[in-house]
Each structure stands twice: as C-alpha cells, then as structure tokens.
Tab-separated table of C-alpha atoms in Angstrom:
chain	number	residue	atom	x	y	z
A	114	MET	CA	0.000	0.000	0.000
A	115	THR	CA	1.417	3.391	-0.995
A	116	ASN	CA	1.972	6.247	1.452
A	117	GLU	CA	-0.747	8.254	-0.317
A	118	GLU	CA	-3.241	5.424	0.121
A	119	THR	CA	-2.438	5.180	3.841
A	120	LEU	CA	-2.906	8.934	4.256
A	121	ARG	CA	-6.221	8.796	2.396
A	122	LYS	CA	-7.533	6.038	4.644
A	123	LEU	CA	-6.411	7.808	7.812
A	124	THR	CA	-8.150	10.978	6.658
A	125	GLU	CA	-11.277	9.049	5.693
A	126	MET	CA	-11.365	7.549	9.196
A	127	LYS	CA	-11.124	11.098	10.609
A	128	MET	CA	-7.676	10.438	12.084
A	129	SER	CA	-6.198	13.688	10.831
A	130	ALA	CA	-3.591	14.061	13.598
A	131	MET	CA	-2.239	10.584	12.901
A	132	ALA	CA	-2.229	11.345	9.167
A	133	ASN	CA	-0.232	14.553	9.698
A	134	SER	CA	2.183	12.790	12.020
A	135	TYR	CA	2.623	9.961	9.499
A	136	LYS	CA	3.325	12.477	6.749
A	137	GLU	CA	5.918	14.154	8.970
A	138	GLN	CA	7.622	10.810	9.599
A	139	MET	CA	7.762	10.070	5.886
A	140	ASN	CA	9.353	13.452	5.121
A	141	ASN	CA	11.806	13.635	8.010
A	142	LEU	CA	14.789	11.248	7.852
A	143	ASP	CA	15.423	11.644	11.586
A	144	TYR	CA	12.539	9.276	12.258
A	145	GLN	CA	14.296	6.479	10.340
A	146	ASP	CA	16.533	5.805	13.356
A	147	MET	CA	13.518	5.000	15.534
A	148	THR	CA	11.996	1.548	15.930
A	149	PHE	CA	8.588	0.734	14.484
A	150	GLU	CA	7.100	0.670	17.994
A	151	GLU	CA	8.519	4.113	18.840
A	152	ARG	CA	7.189	5.617	15.629
A	153	PHE	CA	3.806	3.972	16.038
A	154	ASN	CA	3.545	5.242	19.624
A	155	LEU	CA	4.139	8.782	18.361
A	156	LEU	CA	1.359	8.414	15.801
A	157	VAL	CA	-1.072	7.205	18.463
A	158	ASP	CA	-0.033	9.929	20.915
A	159	HIS	CA	-0.707	12.673	18.362
A	160	GLU	CA	-4.155	11.310	17.539
A	161	TYR	CA	-5.022	10.767	21.193
A	162	SER	CA	-3.993	14.314	22.164
A	163	ARG	CA	-6.039	15.833	19.332
A	164	ARG	CA	-9.161	13.918	20.324
A	165	ARG	CA	-8.823	14.855	24.000
A	166	SER	CA	-8.401	18.488	23.014
A	167	ASN	CA	-11.444	18.357	20.738
A	168	LYS	CA	-13.523	16.738	23.477
A	169	LEU	CA	-12.510	19.430	25.962
A	170	GLN	CA	-13.455	22.221	23.567
A	171	ARG	CA	-16.785	20.517	22.872
A	172	LEU	CA	-17.564	20.179	26.595
A	173	ILE	CA	-16.684	23.838	27.215
A	174	HIS	CA	-18.838	24.952	24.285
A	175	GLN	CA	-21.806	22.842	25.422
A	176	ALA	CA	-21.561	24.201	28.988
A	177	GLN	CA	-22.321	27.747	27.742
A	178	PHE	CA	-20.119	29.434	30.323
A	179	HIS	CA	-20.476	33.157	30.977
A	180	GLU	CA	-16.690	33.325	31.538
A	181	PRO	CA	-15.196	30.696	29.190
A	182	SER	CA	-11.618	31.800	29.898
A	183	ALA	CA	-11.882	31.405	33.700
A	184	ALA	CA	-9.313	29.027	35.180
A	185	ILE	CA	-8.491	27.722	38.649
A	186	GLU	CA	-4.830	28.608	38.184
A	187	ASP	CA	-5.761	32.271	37.638
A	188	ILE	CA	-7.605	32.741	40.952
A	189	GLU	CA	-6.387	35.836	42.790
A	190	TYR	CA	-5.886	35.177	46.509
A	191	HIS	CA	-5.921	38.754	47.780
A	192	PRO	CA	-5.734	38.837	51.605
A	193	ASP	CA	-9.024	40.719	51.960
A	194	ARG	CA	-10.868	38.033	49.937
A	195	HIS	CA	-10.173	35.406	52.629
A	196	LEU	CA	-10.242	32.567	50.120
A	197	ASP	CA	-9.134	29.178	51.482
A	198	LYS	CA	-6.532	28.125	48.930
A	199	HIS	CA	-6.324	24.569	50.277
A	200	LEU	CA	-10.097	24.132	49.887
A	201	ILE	CA	-10.045	25.584	46.360
A	202	LEU	CA	-7.260	23.202	45.330
A	203	GLU	CA	-9.056	20.262	46.956
A	204	LEU	CA	-12.235	21.076	45.034
A	205	SER	CA	-10.242	21.458	41.814
A	206	THR	CA	-9.492	17.716	41.930
A	207	GLY	CA	-13.164	17.060	41.163
A	208	ASN	CA	-13.637	14.714	44.120
A	209	TYR	CA	-16.765	16.606	45.158
A	210	ILE	CA	-18.331	15.676	41.803
A	211	GLU	CA	-17.404	12.025	42.292
A	212	LYS	CA	-19.124	12.187	45.700
A	213	HIS	CA	-22.120	14.154	44.320
A	214	LEU	CA	-21.533	17.096	46.678
A	215	ASN	CA	-22.371	20.747	46.023
A	216	ILE	CA	-20.669	24.141	46.337
A	217	ILE	CA	-22.376	27.293	47.609
A	218	LEU	CA	-20.603	30.469	46.480
A	219	MET	CA	-21.721	33.513	48.458
A	220	GLY	CA	-20.768	37.154	48.094
A	221	ALA	CA	-21.866	40.594	47.050
A	222	SER	CA	-22.366	41.498	43.402
A	223	GLY	CA	-19.048	41.974	41.629
A	224	ASN	CA	-17.009	39.814	44.003
A	225	GLY	CA	-16.344	37.121	41.400
A	226	LYS	CA	-18.918	34.388	42.093
A	227	THR	CA	-19.717	33.838	38.405
A	228	TRP	CA	-16.046	33.818	37.425
A	229	LEU	CA	-15.078	31.350	40.178
A	230	SER	CA	-18.031	29.067	39.419
A	231	ASN	CA	-16.991	29.015	35.762
A	232	ALA	CA	-13.389	28.260	36.745
A	233	PHE	CA	-14.663	25.228	38.682
A	234	GLY	CA	-16.814	24.319	35.690
A	235	ILE	CA	-13.962	24.502	33.191
A	236	GLN	CA	-11.814	22.431	35.545
A	237	ALA	CA	-14.597	19.823	35.550
A	238	CYS	CA	-14.630	19.881	31.737
A	239	ARG	CA	-10.885	19.204	31.795
A	240	GLN	CA	-11.729	16.105	33.828
A	241	HIS	CA	-14.320	15.186	31.155
A	242	TYR	CA	-17.416	15.870	33.251
A	243	LYS	CA	-20.535	17.209	31.553
A	244	VAL	CA	-21.182	20.759	32.797
A	245	LYS	CA	-23.987	23.276	32.304
A	246	TYR	CA	-24.034	26.953	33.329
A	247	VAL	CA	-27.375	28.738	33.587
A	248	ARG	CA	-28.954	31.710	35.349
A	249	LEU	CA	-31.815	30.701	37.658
A	250	PRO	CA	-34.421	32.882	35.852
A	251	GLU	CA	-33.538	31.244	32.528
A	252	LEU	CA	-33.580	27.761	34.068
A	253	LEU	CA	-37.053	28.286	35.540
A	254	ASP	CA	-38.381	29.796	32.312
A	255	GLU	CA	-37.184	26.736	30.405
A	256	PHE	CA	-38.948	24.371	32.793
A	257	ILE	CA	-42.163	26.386	33.039
A	258	LEU	CA	-42.478	26.416	29.248
A	259	ALA	CA	-41.892	22.654	29.163
A	260	ARG	CA	-44.455	22.078	31.928
A	261	ASN	CA	-47.105	23.823	29.836
A	262	GLU	CA	-46.575	21.379	26.977
A	263	ALA	CA	-48.688	18.231	26.866
A	264	ASP	CA	-46.100	16.066	25.098
A	265	GLY	CA	-43.951	15.055	28.073
A	266	SER	CA	-41.415	17.838	27.523
A	267	PHE	CA	-41.130	18.547	31.250
A	268	ARG	CA	-40.078	15.010	32.153
A	269	ARG	CA	-37.632	14.866	29.263
A	270	LEU	CA	-36.086	18.116	30.489
A	271	ILE	CA	-35.781	16.706	34.013
A	272	LYS	CA	-33.929	13.680	32.576
A	273	LYS	CA	-31.685	15.978	30.517
A	274	TYR	CA	-30.578	17.978	33.558
A	275	LYS	CA	-30.226	14.826	35.634
A	276	LYS	CA	-27.453	13.728	33.244
A	277	VAL	CA	-25.428	16.916	33.799
A	278	ASP	CA	-22.544	16.037	36.150
A	279	LEU	CA	-22.089	19.631	37.333
A	280	LEU	CA	-24.873	22.191	37.084
A	281	ILE	CA	-23.906	25.806	37.816
A	282	ILE	CA	-26.889	27.974	38.790
A	283	ASP	CA	-26.090	31.677	38.839
A	284	GLU	CA	-28.235	34.445	40.359
A	285	TRP	CA	-29.617	31.940	42.858
A	286	LEU	CA	-32.703	33.327	44.649
A	287	LEU	CA	-32.084	36.995	43.921
A	288	THR	CA	-35.833	37.503	44.314
A	289	SER	CA	-38.707	35.659	45.957
A	290	LEU	CA	-40.245	32.881	43.861
A	291	PRO	CA	-43.925	32.182	43.198
A	292	GLU	CA	-45.189	28.773	44.312
A	293	GLU	CA	-45.067	27.296	40.791
A	294	HIS	CA	-41.381	28.144	40.469
A	295	THR	CA	-40.591	26.802	43.931
A	296	LEU	CA	-42.240	23.470	43.099
A	297	THR	CA	-40.345	23.298	39.811
A	298	LEU	CA	-37.079	24.035	41.595
A	299	PHE	CA	-37.787	21.213	44.052
A	300	GLU	CA	-38.261	18.746	41.189
A	301	ILE	CA	-34.950	19.779	39.619
A	302	ILE	CA	-33.049	19.500	42.916
A	303	GLU	CA	-34.743	16.209	43.825
A	304	SER	CA	-33.919	14.620	40.455
A	305	ARG	CA	-30.196	15.340	40.933
A	306	LEU	CA	-30.005	14.376	44.616
A	307	LYS	CA	-27.073	12.024	45.352
A	308	THR	CA	-26.431	11.555	41.615
A	309	ALA	CA	-24.896	14.879	40.507
A	310	SER	CA	-23.339	18.104	41.799
A	311	THR	CA	-24.516	21.700	41.694
A	312	ILE	CA	-22.794	25.049	42.271
A	313	PHE	CA	-25.111	27.745	43.632
A	314	CYS	CA	-24.042	31.386	43.192
A	315	SER	CA	-25.903	33.541	45.694
A	316	GLN	CA	-25.687	37.046	47.114
A	317	ILE	CA	-27.199	35.826	50.376
A	318	ALA	CA	-26.313	33.021	52.801
A	319	PRO	CA	-28.513	29.890	52.942
A	320	GLU	CA	-30.157	31.255	56.097
A	321	GLY	CA	-31.843	33.854	53.895
A	322	TRP	CA	-33.043	31.420	51.217
A	323	TYR	CA	-36.047	30.195	53.174
A	324	GLU	CA	-38.098	33.376	52.820
A	325	LYS	CA	-37.272	33.580	49.087
A	326	LEU	CA	-38.838	30.171	48.437
A	327	GLY	CA	-42.258	31.035	49.822
A	328	GLU	CA	-43.915	27.623	50.168
A	329	ALA	CA	-42.783	26.532	53.645
A	330	LEU	CA	-42.830	22.747	53.287
A	331	VAL	CA	-41.175	22.799	49.878
A	332	ALA	CA	-38.625	25.357	51.079
A	333	ASP	CA	-37.660	23.022	53.944
A	334	ALA	CA	-37.298	20.122	51.499
A	335	ILE	CA	-35.131	22.131	49.077
A	336	LEU	CA	-32.829	23.473	51.793
A	337	ASP	CA	-32.503	20.022	53.369
A	338	ARG	CA	-31.367	18.553	50.039
A	339	ILE	CA	-28.761	21.264	49.413
A	340	ILE	CA	-27.187	22.527	52.605
A	341	HIS	CA	-26.008	19.318	54.282
A	342	ASP	CA	-24.080	18.131	51.218
A	343	SER	CA	-22.401	21.423	50.290
A	344	TYR	CA	-19.104	23.231	50.666
A	345	ASN	CA	-19.567	26.907	51.542
A	346	ILE	CA	-17.255	29.552	50.065
A	347	LEU	CA	-17.664	33.216	50.965
A	348	LEU	CA	-16.150	35.627	48.465
A	349	ASP	CA	-15.266	38.686	50.484
A	350	GLY	CA	-13.260	41.746	49.540
A	351	GLU	CA	-12.840	45.394	50.469
A	352	ILE	CA	-12.680	46.053	46.723
A	353	SER	CA	-14.841	44.098	44.267
A	354	MET	CA	-13.140	42.109	41.521
A	355	ARG	CA	-14.751	44.396	38.944
A	356	GLU	CA	-13.100	47.390	40.610
A	357	ARG	CA	-9.751	45.601	40.879
A	358	HIS	CA	-9.724	44.745	37.183
A	359	GLY	CA	-10.924	48.215	36.279
A	360	LEU	CA	-8.098	49.793	38.239
A	361	ARG	CA	-5.587	47.411	36.641
A	362	SER	CA	-6.740	48.278	33.117
A	363	ARG	CA	-6.173	51.965	33.815
A	364	LEU	CA	-2.639	51.490	35.142
C-alpha cells in the first residue's frame, strides 16, 4: 500500500492528527533511526492528544459558560478576599463531583462568584465531566415552558438535567419565587439528589433562602437537600473584583 493510500484512509477515518504525524515521519529522515514501535507510539499519541483536546473544547462549548476563559490557576488570593486556597485546590481535583456534593458560592455582586463558578466548571470539563451553566431565571423559564406542553417535555427536560454532572446555577434566589417556580425548583433538585453536583451562586447566605422560596414545606425540602451536602465559600473583599480589574486596566 502506498503512502498516499495510507494517508487517504487515515483521513477518511477522521484520524487527521495521525495522518499529519505519518506524513511528517515520511518526510523527516530523523525518524528512520527510531523503531517501528517508537514511531507507532508517536502516531497514536498525536491522535489521542487531538481527540482529547477536541472533546474538551466541545464540553466547554456545550456548557455555555459566561466566563469561558476562567481558570483555577488564575484565581487571585488577595488577603481581603479570605479565600481558602487549600479548599479551592481540593475542590479542583473534582472529588466533590465524584461524591455528588455541592458548592455554595456567596458574596456581594461583583465579588467574582460567576467567574469562580466558571473556573470550577472549566476544571470539571478538563476532567471530562458534563457541565452546564445557567442563570436561575432562565432555568425556571425553560422548565415552566416545558411544563405547559402536553407532550412530556417537562419530564424529558428533568432527565436531561439529571445527566449533567455539574450544574452551575447563577443568580440563585435573587428575588422571591412564586409557588409554581418553587415546586419546579424542588423537582430539579430532587432529580439530581445524590447523583450529581450543583454550584449555587448567591448574594445571600442559605439562612436567607427560606423566605425567598415562599412555600414553607417545599422550602424546607429544598434546603434540606442542598445545605447538608455542600461546601460553603464566601467571596469577600474590600474592593470588588470588577473594581480591581478596572483599576488594573487603567494602570
């Protein structure tokens, strides 16, 4: 079989990285000193790396992050933020997702909750977990529309979100919810209980969530399913992250 025929077949099988690596080996005499096994391992490594990279980019794209460039390694540990670096690094291993635990990010507007949640999300994508970022108002709108359909859309949507390994809910309980929304939220939380992880980004501590949920019994059930299986992270700061970055850009 000719070199051209081999390249054609590799390309047809969508193994473009291996095809390019094979072409490089054919054109570079330095590879002639290597054994067949060494050269073959290089071909496989190139193809494997390309596919892992493509999968990562696909997971990041599907997650629909608000801050797609956020990264754990870029977290700024300013003294006034009081971030626990050891806890952040422990969570970055993804063990909390394996154990189906949650993270509650609390802090005032502008203190970096969305950015940090997205950094955790992108880290999870690197570990090949399926991640979804959504604002709570948009999440509830999606479910309320599905509930009004008579074709089983609501249950299909529940199953869809149940399959998400890490769900990031931003703008958590900024305002009080009507009973219909509270009941919908309970169904979402219940479907993911002990099977998946969620990051909640909130401007208020869990103690203040109860009055936002309205329906007392359902509120108790929702809080019970979240709080006891969650890590709490308070994002503090004498200067908000928006102000810090604004000052930096003007320097």
